[in-house]
PDB file of C-alpha atoms in Angstrom:
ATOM      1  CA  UNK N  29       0.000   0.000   0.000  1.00  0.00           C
ATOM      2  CA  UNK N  30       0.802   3.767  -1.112  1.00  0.00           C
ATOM      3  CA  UNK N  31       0.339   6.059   1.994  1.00  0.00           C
ATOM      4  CA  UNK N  32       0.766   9.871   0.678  1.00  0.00           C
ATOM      5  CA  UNK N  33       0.571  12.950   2.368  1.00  0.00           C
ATOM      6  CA  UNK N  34       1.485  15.961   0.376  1.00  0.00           C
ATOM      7  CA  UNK N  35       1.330  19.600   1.414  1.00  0.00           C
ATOM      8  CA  UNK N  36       3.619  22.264  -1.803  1.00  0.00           C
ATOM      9  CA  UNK N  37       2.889  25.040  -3.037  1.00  0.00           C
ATOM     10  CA  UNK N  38       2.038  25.096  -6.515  1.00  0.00           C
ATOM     11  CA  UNK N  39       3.135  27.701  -9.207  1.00  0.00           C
ATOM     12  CA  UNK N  40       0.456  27.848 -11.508  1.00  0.00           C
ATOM     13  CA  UNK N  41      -0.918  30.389 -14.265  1.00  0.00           C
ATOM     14  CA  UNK N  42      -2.994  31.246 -11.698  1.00  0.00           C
ATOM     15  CA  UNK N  43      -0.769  31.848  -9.132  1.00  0.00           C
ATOM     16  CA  UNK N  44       0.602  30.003  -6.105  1.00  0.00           C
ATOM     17  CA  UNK N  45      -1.817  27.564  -5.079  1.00  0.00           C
ATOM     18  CA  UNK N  46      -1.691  24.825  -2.384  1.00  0.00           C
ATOM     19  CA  UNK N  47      -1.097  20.986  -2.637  1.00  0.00           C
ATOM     20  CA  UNK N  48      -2.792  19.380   0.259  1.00  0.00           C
ATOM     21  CA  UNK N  49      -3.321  15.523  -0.946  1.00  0.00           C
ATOM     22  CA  UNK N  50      -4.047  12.571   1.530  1.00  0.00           C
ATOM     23  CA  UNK N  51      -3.875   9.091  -0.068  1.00  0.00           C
ATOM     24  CA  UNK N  52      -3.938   5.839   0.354  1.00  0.00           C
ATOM     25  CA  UNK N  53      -3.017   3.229  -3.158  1.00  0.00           C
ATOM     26  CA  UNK N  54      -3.780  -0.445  -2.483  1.00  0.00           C
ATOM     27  CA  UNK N  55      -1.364  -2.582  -3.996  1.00  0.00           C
ATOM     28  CA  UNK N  56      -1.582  -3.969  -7.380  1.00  0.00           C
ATOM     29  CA  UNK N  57      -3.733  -1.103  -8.350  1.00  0.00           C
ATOM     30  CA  UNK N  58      -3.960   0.976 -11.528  1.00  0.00           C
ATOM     31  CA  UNK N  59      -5.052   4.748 -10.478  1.00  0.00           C
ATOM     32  CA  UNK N  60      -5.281   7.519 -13.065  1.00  0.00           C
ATOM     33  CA  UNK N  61      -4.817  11.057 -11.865  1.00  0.00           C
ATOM     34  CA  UNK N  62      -6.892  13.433 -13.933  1.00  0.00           C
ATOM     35  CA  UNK N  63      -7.095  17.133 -13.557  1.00  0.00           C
ATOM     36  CA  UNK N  64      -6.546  20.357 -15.057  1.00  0.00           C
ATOM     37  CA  UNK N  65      -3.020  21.714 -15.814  1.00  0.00           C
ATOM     38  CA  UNK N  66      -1.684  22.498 -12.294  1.00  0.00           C
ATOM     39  CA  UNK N  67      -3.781  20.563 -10.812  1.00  0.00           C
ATOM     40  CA  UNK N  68      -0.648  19.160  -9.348  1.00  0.00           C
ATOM     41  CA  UNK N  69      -0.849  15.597 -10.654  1.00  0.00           C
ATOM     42  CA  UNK N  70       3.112  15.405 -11.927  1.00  0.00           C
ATOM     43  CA  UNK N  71       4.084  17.233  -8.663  1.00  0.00           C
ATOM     44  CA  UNK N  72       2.293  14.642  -7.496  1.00  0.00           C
ATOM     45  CA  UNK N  73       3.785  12.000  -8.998  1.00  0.00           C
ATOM     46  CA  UNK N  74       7.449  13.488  -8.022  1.00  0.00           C
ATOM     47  CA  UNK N  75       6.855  13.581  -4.580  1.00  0.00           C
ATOM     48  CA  UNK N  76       5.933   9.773  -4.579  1.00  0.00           C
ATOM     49  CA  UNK N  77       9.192   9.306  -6.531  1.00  0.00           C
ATOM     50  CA  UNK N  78      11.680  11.655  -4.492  1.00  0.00           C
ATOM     51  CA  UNK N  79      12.148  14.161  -7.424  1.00  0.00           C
ATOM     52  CA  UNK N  80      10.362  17.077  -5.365  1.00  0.00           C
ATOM     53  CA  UNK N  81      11.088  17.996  -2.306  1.00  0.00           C
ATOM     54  CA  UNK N  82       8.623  18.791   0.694  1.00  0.00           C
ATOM     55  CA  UNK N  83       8.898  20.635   3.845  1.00  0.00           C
ATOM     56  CA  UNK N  84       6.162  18.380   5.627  1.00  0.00           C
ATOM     57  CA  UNK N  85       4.779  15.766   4.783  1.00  0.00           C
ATOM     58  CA  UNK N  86       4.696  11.612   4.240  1.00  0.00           C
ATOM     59  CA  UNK N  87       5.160   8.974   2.428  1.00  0.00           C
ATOM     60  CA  UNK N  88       5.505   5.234   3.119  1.00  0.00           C
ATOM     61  CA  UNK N  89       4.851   1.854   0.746  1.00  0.00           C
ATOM     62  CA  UNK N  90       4.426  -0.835   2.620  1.00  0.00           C
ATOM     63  CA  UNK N  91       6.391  -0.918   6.104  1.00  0.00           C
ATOM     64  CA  UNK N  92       8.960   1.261   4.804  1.00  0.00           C
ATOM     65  CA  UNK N  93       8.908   5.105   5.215  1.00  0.00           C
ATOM     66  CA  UNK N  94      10.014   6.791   2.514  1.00  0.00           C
ATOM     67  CA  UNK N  95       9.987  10.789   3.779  1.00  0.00           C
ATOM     68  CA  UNK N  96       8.928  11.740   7.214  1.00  0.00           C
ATOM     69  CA  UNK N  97       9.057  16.216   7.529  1.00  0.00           C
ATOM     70  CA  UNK N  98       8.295  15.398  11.579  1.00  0.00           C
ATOM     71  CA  UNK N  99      11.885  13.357  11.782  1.00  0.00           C
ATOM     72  CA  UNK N 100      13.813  14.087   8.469  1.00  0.00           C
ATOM     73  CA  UNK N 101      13.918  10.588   7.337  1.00  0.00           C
ATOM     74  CA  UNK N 102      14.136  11.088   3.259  1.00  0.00           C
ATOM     75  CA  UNK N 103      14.788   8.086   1.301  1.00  0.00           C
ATOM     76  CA  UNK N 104      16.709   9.406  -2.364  1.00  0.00           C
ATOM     77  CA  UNK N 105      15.596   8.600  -5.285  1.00  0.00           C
ATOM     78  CA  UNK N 106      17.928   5.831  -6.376  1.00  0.00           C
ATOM     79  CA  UNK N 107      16.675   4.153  -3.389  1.00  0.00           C
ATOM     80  CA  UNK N 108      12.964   3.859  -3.698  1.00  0.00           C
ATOM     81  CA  UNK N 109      11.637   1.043  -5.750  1.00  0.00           C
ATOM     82  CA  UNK N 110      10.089   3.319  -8.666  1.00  0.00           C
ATOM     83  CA  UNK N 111      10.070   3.306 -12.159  1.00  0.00           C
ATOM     84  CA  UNK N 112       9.205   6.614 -13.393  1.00  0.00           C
ATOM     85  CA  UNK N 113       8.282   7.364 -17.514  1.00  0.00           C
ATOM     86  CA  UNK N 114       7.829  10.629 -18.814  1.00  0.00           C
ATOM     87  CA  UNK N 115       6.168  12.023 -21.278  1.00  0.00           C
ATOM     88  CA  UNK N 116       9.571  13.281 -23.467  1.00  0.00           C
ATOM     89  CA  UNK N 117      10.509   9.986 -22.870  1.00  0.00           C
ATOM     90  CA  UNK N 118      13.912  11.105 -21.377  1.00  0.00           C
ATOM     91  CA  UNK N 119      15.869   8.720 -23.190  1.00  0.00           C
ATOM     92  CA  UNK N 120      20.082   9.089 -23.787  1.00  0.00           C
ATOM     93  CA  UNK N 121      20.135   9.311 -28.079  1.00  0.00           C
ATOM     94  CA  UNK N 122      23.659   8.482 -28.323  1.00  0.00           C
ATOM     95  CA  UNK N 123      23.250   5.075 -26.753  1.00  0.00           C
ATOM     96  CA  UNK N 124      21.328   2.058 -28.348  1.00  0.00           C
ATOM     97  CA  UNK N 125      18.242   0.708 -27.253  1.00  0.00           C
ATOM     98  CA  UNK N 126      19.742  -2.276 -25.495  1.00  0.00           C
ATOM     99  CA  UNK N 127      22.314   0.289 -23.880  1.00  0.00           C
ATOM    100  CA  UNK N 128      19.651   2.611 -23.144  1.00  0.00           C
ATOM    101  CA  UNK N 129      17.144  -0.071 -21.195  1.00  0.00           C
ATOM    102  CA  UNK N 130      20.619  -1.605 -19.212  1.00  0.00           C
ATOM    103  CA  UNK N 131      20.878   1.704 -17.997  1.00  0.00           C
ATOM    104  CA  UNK N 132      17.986   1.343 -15.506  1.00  0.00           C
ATOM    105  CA  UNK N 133      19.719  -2.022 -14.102  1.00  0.00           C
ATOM    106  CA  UNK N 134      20.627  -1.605 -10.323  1.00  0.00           C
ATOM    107  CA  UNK N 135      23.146  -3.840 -10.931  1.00  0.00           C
ATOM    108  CA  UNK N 136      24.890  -4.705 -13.960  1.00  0.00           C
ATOM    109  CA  UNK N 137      25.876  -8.613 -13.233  1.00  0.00           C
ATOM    110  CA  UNK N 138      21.993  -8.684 -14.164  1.00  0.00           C
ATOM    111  CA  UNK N 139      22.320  -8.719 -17.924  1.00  0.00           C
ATOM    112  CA  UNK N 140      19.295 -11.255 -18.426  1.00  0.00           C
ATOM    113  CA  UNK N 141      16.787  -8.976 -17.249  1.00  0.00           C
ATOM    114  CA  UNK N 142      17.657  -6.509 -20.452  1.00  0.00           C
ATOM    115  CA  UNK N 143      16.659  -9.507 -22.715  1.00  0.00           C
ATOM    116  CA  UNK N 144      13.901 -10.067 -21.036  1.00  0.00           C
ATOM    117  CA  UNK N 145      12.570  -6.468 -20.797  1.00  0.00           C
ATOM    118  CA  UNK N 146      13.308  -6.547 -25.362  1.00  0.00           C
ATOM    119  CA  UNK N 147      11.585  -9.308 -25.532  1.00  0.00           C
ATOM    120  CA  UNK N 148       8.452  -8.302 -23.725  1.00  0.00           C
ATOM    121  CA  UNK N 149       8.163  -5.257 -25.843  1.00  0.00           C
ATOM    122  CA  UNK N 150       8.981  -6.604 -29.000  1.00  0.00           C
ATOM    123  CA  UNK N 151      12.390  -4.276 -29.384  1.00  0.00           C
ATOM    124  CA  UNK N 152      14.379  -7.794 -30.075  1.00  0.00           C
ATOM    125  CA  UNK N 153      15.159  -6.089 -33.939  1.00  0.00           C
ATOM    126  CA  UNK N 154      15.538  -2.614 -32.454  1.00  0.00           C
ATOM    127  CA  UNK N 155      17.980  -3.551 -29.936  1.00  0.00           C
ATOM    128  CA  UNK N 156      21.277  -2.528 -31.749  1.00  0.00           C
ATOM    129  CA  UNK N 157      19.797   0.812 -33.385  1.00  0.00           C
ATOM    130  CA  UNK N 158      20.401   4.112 -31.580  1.00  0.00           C
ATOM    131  CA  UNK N 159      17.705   5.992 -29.816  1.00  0.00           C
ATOM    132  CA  UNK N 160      17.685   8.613 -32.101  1.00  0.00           C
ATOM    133  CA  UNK N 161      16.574   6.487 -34.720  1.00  0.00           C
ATOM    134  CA  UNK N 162      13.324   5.494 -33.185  1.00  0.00           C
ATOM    135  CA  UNK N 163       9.749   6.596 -33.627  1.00  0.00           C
ATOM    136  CA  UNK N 164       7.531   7.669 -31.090  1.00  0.00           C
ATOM    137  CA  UNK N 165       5.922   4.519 -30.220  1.00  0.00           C
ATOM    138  CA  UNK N 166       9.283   2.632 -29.983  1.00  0.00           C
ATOM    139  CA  UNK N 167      10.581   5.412 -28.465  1.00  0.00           C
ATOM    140  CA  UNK N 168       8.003   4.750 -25.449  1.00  0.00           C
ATOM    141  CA  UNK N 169       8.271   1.212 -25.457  1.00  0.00           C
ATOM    142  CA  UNK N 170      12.432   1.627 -24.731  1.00  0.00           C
ATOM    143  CA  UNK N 171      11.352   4.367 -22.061  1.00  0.00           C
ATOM    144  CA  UNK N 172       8.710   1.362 -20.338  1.00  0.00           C
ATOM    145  CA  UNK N 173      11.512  -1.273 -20.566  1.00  0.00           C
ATOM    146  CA  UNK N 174      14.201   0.617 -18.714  1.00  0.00           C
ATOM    147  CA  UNK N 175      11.338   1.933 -16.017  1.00  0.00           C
ATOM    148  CA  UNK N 176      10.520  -1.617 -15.849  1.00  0.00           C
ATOM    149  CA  UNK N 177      14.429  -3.357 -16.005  1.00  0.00           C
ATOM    150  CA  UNK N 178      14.986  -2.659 -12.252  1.00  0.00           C
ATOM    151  CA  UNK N 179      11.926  -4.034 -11.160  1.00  0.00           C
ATOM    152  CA  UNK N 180      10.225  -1.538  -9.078  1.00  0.00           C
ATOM    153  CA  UNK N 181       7.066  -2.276  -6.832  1.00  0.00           C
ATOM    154  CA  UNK N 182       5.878   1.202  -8.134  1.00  0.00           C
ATOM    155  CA  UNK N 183       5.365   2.414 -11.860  1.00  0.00           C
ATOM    156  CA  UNK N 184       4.330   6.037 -12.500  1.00  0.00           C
ATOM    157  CA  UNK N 185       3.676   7.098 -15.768  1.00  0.00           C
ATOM    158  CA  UNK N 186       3.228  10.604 -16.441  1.00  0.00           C
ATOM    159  CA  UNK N 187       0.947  11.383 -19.275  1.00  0.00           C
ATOM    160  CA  UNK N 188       3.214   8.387 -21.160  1.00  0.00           C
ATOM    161  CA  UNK N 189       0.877   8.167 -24.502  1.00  0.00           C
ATOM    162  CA  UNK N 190      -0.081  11.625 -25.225  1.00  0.00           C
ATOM    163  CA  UNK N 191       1.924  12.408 -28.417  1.00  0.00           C
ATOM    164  CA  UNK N 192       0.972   9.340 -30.007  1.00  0.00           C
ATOM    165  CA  UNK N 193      -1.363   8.564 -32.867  1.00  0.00           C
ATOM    166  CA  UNK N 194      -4.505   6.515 -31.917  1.00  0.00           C
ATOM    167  CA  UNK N 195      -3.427   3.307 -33.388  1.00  0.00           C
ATOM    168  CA  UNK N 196      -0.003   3.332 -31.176  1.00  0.00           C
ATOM    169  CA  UNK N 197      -1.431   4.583 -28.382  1.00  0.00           C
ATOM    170  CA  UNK N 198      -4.208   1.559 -28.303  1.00  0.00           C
ATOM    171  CA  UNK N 199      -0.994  -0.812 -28.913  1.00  0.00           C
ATOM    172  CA  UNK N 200       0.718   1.042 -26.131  1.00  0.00           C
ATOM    173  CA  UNK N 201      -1.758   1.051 -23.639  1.00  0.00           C
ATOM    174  CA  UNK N 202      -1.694  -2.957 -24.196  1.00  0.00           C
ATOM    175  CA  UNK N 203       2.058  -3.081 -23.509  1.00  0.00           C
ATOM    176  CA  UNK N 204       1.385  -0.782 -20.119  1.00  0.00           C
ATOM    177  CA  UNK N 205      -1.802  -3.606 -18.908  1.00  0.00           C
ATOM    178  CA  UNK N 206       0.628  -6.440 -19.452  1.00  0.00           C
ATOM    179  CA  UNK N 207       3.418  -4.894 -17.767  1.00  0.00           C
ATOM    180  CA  UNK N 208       1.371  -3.714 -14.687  1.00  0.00           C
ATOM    181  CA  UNK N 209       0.032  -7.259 -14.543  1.00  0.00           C
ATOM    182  CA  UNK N 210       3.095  -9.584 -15.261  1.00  0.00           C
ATOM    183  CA  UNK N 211       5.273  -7.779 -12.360  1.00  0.00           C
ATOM    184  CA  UNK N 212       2.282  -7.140 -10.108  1.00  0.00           C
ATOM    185  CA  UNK N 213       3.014  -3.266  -9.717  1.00  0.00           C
ATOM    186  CA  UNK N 214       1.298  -0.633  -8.197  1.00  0.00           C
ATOM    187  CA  UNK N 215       0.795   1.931 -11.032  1.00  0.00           C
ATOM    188  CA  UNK N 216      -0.305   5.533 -10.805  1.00  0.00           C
ATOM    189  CA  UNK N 217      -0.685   7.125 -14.595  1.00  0.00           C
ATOM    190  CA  UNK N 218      -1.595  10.760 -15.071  1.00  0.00           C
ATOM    191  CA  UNK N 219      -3.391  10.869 -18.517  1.00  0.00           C
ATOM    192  CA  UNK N 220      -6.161  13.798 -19.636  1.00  0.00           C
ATOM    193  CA  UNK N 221      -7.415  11.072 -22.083  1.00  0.00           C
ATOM    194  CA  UNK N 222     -10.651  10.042 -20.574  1.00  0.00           C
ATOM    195  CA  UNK N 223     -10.845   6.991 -22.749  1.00  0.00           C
ATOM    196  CA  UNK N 224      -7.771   5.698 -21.666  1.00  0.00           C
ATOM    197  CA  UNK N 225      -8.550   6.300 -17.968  1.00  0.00           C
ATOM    198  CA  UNK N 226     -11.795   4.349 -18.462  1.00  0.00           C
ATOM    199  CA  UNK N 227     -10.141   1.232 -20.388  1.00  0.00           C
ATOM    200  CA  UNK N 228      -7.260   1.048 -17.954  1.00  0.00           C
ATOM    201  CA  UNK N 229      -7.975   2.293 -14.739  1.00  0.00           C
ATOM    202  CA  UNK N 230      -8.929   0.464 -11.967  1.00  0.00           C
ATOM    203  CA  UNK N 231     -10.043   4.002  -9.746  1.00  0.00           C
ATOM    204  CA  UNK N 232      -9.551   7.557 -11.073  1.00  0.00           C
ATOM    205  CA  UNK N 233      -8.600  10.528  -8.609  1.00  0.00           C
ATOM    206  CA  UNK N 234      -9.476  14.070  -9.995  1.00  0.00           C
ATOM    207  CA  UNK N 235      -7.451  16.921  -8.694  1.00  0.00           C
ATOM    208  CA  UNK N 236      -8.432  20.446  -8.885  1.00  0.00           C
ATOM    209  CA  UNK N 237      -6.519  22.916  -7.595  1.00  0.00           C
ATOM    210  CA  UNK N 238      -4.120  21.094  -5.547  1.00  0.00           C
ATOM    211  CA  UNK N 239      -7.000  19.274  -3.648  1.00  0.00           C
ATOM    212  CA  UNK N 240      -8.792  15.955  -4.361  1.00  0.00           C
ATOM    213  CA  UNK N 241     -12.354  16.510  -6.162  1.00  0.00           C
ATOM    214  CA  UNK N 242     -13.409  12.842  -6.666  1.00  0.00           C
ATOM    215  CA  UNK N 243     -12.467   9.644  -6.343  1.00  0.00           C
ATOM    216  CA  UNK N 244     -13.880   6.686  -7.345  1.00  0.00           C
ATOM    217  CA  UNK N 245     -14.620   3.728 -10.036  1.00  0.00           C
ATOM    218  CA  UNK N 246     -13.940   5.271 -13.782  1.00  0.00           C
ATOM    219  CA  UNK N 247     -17.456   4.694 -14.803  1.00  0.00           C
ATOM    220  CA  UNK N 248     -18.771   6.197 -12.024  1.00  0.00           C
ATOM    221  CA  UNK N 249     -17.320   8.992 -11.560  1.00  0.00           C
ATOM    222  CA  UNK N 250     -17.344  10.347 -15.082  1.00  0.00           C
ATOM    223  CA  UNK N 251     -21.181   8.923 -16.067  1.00  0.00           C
ATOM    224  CA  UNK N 252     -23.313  12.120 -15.707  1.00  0.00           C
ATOM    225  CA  UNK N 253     -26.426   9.692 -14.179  1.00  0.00           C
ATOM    226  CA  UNK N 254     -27.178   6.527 -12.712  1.00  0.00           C
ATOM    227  CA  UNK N 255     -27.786   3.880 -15.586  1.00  0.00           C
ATOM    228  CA  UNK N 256     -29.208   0.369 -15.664  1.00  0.00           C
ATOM    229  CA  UNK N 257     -26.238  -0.841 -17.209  1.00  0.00           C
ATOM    230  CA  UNK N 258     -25.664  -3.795 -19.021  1.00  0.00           C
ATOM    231  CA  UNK N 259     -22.831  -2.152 -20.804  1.00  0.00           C
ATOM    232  CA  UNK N 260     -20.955   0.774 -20.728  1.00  0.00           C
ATOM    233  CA  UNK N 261     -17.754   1.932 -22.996  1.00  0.00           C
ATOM    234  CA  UNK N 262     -15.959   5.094 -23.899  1.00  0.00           C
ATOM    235  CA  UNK N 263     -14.917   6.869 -26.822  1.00  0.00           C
ATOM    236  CA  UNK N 264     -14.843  10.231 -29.045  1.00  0.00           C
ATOM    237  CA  UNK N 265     -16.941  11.739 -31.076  1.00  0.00           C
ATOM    238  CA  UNK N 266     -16.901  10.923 -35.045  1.00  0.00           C
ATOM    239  CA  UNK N 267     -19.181  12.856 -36.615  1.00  0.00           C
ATOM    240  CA  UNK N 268     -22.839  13.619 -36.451  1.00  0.00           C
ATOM    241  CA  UNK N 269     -25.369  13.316 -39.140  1.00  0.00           C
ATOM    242  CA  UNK N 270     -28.947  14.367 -39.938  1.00  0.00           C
ATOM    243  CA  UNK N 271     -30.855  10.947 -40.185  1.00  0.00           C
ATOM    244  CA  UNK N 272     -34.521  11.441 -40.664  1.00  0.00           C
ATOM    245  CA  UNK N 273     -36.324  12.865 -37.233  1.00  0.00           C
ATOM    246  CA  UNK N 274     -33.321  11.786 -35.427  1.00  0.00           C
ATOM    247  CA  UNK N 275     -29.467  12.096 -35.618  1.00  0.00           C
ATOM    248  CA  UNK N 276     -26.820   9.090 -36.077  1.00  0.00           C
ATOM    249  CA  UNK N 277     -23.501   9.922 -33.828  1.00  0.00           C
ATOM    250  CA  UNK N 278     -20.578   8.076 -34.576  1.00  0.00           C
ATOM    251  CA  UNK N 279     -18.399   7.230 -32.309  1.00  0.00           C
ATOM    252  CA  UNK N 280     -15.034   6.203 -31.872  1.00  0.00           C
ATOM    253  CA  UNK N 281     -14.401   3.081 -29.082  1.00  0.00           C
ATOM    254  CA  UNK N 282     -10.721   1.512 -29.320  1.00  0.00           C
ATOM    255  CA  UNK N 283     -10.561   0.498 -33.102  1.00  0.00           C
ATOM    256  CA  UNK N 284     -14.407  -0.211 -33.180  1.00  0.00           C
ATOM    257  CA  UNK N 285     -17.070   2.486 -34.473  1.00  0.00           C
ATOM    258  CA  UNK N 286     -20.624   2.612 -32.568  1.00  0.00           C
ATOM    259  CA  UNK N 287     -23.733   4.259 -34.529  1.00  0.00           C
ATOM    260  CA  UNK N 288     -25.889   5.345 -31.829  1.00  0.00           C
ATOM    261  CA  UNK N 289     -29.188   7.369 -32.988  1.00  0.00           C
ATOM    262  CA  UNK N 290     -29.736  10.918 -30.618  1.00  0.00           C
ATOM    263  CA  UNK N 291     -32.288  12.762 -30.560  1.00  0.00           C
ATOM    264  CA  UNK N 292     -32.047  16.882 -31.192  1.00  0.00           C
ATOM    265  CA  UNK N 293     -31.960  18.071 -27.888  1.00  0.00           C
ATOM    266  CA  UNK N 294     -29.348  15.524 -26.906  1.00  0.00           C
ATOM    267  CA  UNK N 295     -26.757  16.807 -29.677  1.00  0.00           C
ATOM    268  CA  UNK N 296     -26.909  20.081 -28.675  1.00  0.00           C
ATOM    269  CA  UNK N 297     -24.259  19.134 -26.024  1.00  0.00           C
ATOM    270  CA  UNK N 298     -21.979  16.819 -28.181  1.00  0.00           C
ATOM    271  CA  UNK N 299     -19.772  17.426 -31.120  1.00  0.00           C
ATOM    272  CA  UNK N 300     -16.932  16.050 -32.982  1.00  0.00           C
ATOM    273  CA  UNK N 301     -13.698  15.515 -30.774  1.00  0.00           C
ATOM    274  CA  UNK N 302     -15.720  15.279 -27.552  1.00  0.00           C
ATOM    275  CA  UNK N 303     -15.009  12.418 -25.263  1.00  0.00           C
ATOM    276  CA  UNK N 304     -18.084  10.604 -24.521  1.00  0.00           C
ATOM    277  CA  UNK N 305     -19.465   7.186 -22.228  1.00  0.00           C
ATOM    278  CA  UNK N 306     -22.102   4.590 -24.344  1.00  0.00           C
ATOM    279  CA  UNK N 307     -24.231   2.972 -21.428  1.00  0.00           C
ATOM    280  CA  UNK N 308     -27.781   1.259 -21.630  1.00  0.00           C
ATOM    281  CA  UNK N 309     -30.840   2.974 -19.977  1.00  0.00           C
ATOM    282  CA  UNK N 310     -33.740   0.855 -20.080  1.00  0.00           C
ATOM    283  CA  UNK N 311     -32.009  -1.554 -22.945  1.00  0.00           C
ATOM    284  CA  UNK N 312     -31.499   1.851 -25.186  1.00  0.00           C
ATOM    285  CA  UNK N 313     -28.091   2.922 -25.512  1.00  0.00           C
ATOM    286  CA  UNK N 314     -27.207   6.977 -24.622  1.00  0.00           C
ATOM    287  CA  UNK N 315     -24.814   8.896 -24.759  1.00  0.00           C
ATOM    288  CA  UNK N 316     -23.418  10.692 -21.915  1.00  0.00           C
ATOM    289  CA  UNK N 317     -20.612  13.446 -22.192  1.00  0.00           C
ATOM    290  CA  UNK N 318     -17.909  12.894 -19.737  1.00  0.00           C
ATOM    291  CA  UNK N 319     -16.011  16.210 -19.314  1.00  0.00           C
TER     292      UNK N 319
END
């Protein structure tokens, strides 16, 4: 278990604003974090992994106390059992993607764990090719495997996918669900994608402005009303076309397309781009906008 207690100030574009957060992460989790730009969800995320300092504060996983402000106790970085990914991927370009992934190795007599991290994400013919060379997606897969390489009891992800076309970012958000699973982690990602929250999340925690809003199942917190639901998916906005008295929205879930008919009051609130839940009400499907 993740026990957080976070007090920062926040520099914002609105100013200096407060980070007072109180957590608690059950093991083998997947939470999303999901909030407005400095909300404080990477600061977040930093704290957790050592990278920002506090004056008070605390964190502990499991029996072991990571940073105590009351007695000073502040594990470093290289010493909590983290893997961190960021979103520029933070990878060295002159080094090879084999070189690059045995960089996150605590210790080097460990060799076999770099084969196994290429072959789990499919870098095997990559290996040998410097990181310079890569595209985005194999970028991010490198970035995962050296996170990964050390074997950390935590992984946070910070906003991982976000420069990513759809089709690599469904692929990647496969490779992320495997990992989390195979190595039993704990997993905190901070992703604006509500999709992606809702297809990978076990519980989402909203921040807004510094302080936690909600908290809860995916579904549940982002469904606008209480549904008697047999199913429920999300997805974005296609397009929406005159059909008749009604209107057929199409919409966008993983690589499937739904056709869902809405009437003209209910598009008045949707349009193309918008991210948006399908659930059943009464053995109808609707549409409910989840921002």
């Amino acid at each position: 278990m993740i026990r957080c207690k976070a007090y920062k100030m926040l520099d914002t574009s609105a100013g200096r604003l407060p980070l007072e957060i109180d957590i608690e992460i059950q093991t083998g989790r997947l939470v999303a974090l999901y909030g407005d730009s400095g909300a404080g969800k990477t600061t977040l995320l930093r704290i957790i992994a050592g990278l920002t300092p506090m004056k008070k504060g605390f964190v502990q996983v499991g029996e072991q106390v990571w940073y105590d402000g009351e007695s000073g106790r502040n594990l470093p970085p290289q010493k909590r059992s983290v893997g961190m990914v960021f979103q520029d991927f933070a990878l060295f370009p002159h080094l090879t993607v084999k070189q690059n992934i045995a960089f996150g190795l605590p210790d080097t007599r460990e060799k076999n764990r770099v084969e196994e991290m290429i072959e789990l994400m499919d870098l095997g013919q990559l290996q040998n090719n410097k990181s310079n060379k890569l595209s985005g997606g194999q970028k991010q897969r490198v970035a995962l495997a050296r996170a990964i390489v050390r074997r950390p009891s935590i992984l946070l992800l910070d906003e991982p996918l976000s420069a990513l076309d759809e089709e690599m970012r469904f692929r990647l958000q496969d490779h992320i669900l495997k990992i989390h699973r195979s190595y039993h982690l704990t997993t905190i990602l901070v992703s604006h994608y509500l999709p992606e929250i809702c297809s990978m999340a076990d519980e989402v925690i909203c921040l807004e402005k510094g302080k936690i809003r909600k908290r809860g199942n995916p579904s549940d917190v982002f469904a606008a009303q209480k549904l008697s639901s047999g199913f429920m998916v999300s997805g974005e906005i296609l397009d929406i076309v005159p059909a008749d008295v009604v209107f057929t929205v199409s919409i966008l879930c993983g690589s499937s397309i739904f056709k869902v008919a809405a009437t003209a009051d209910e598009v008045k609130t949707l349009r193309p781009g918008r991210q948006v839940m399908i659930a059943s009400k009464a053995f109808n499907p609707v549409i409910i906008p989840m921002d």
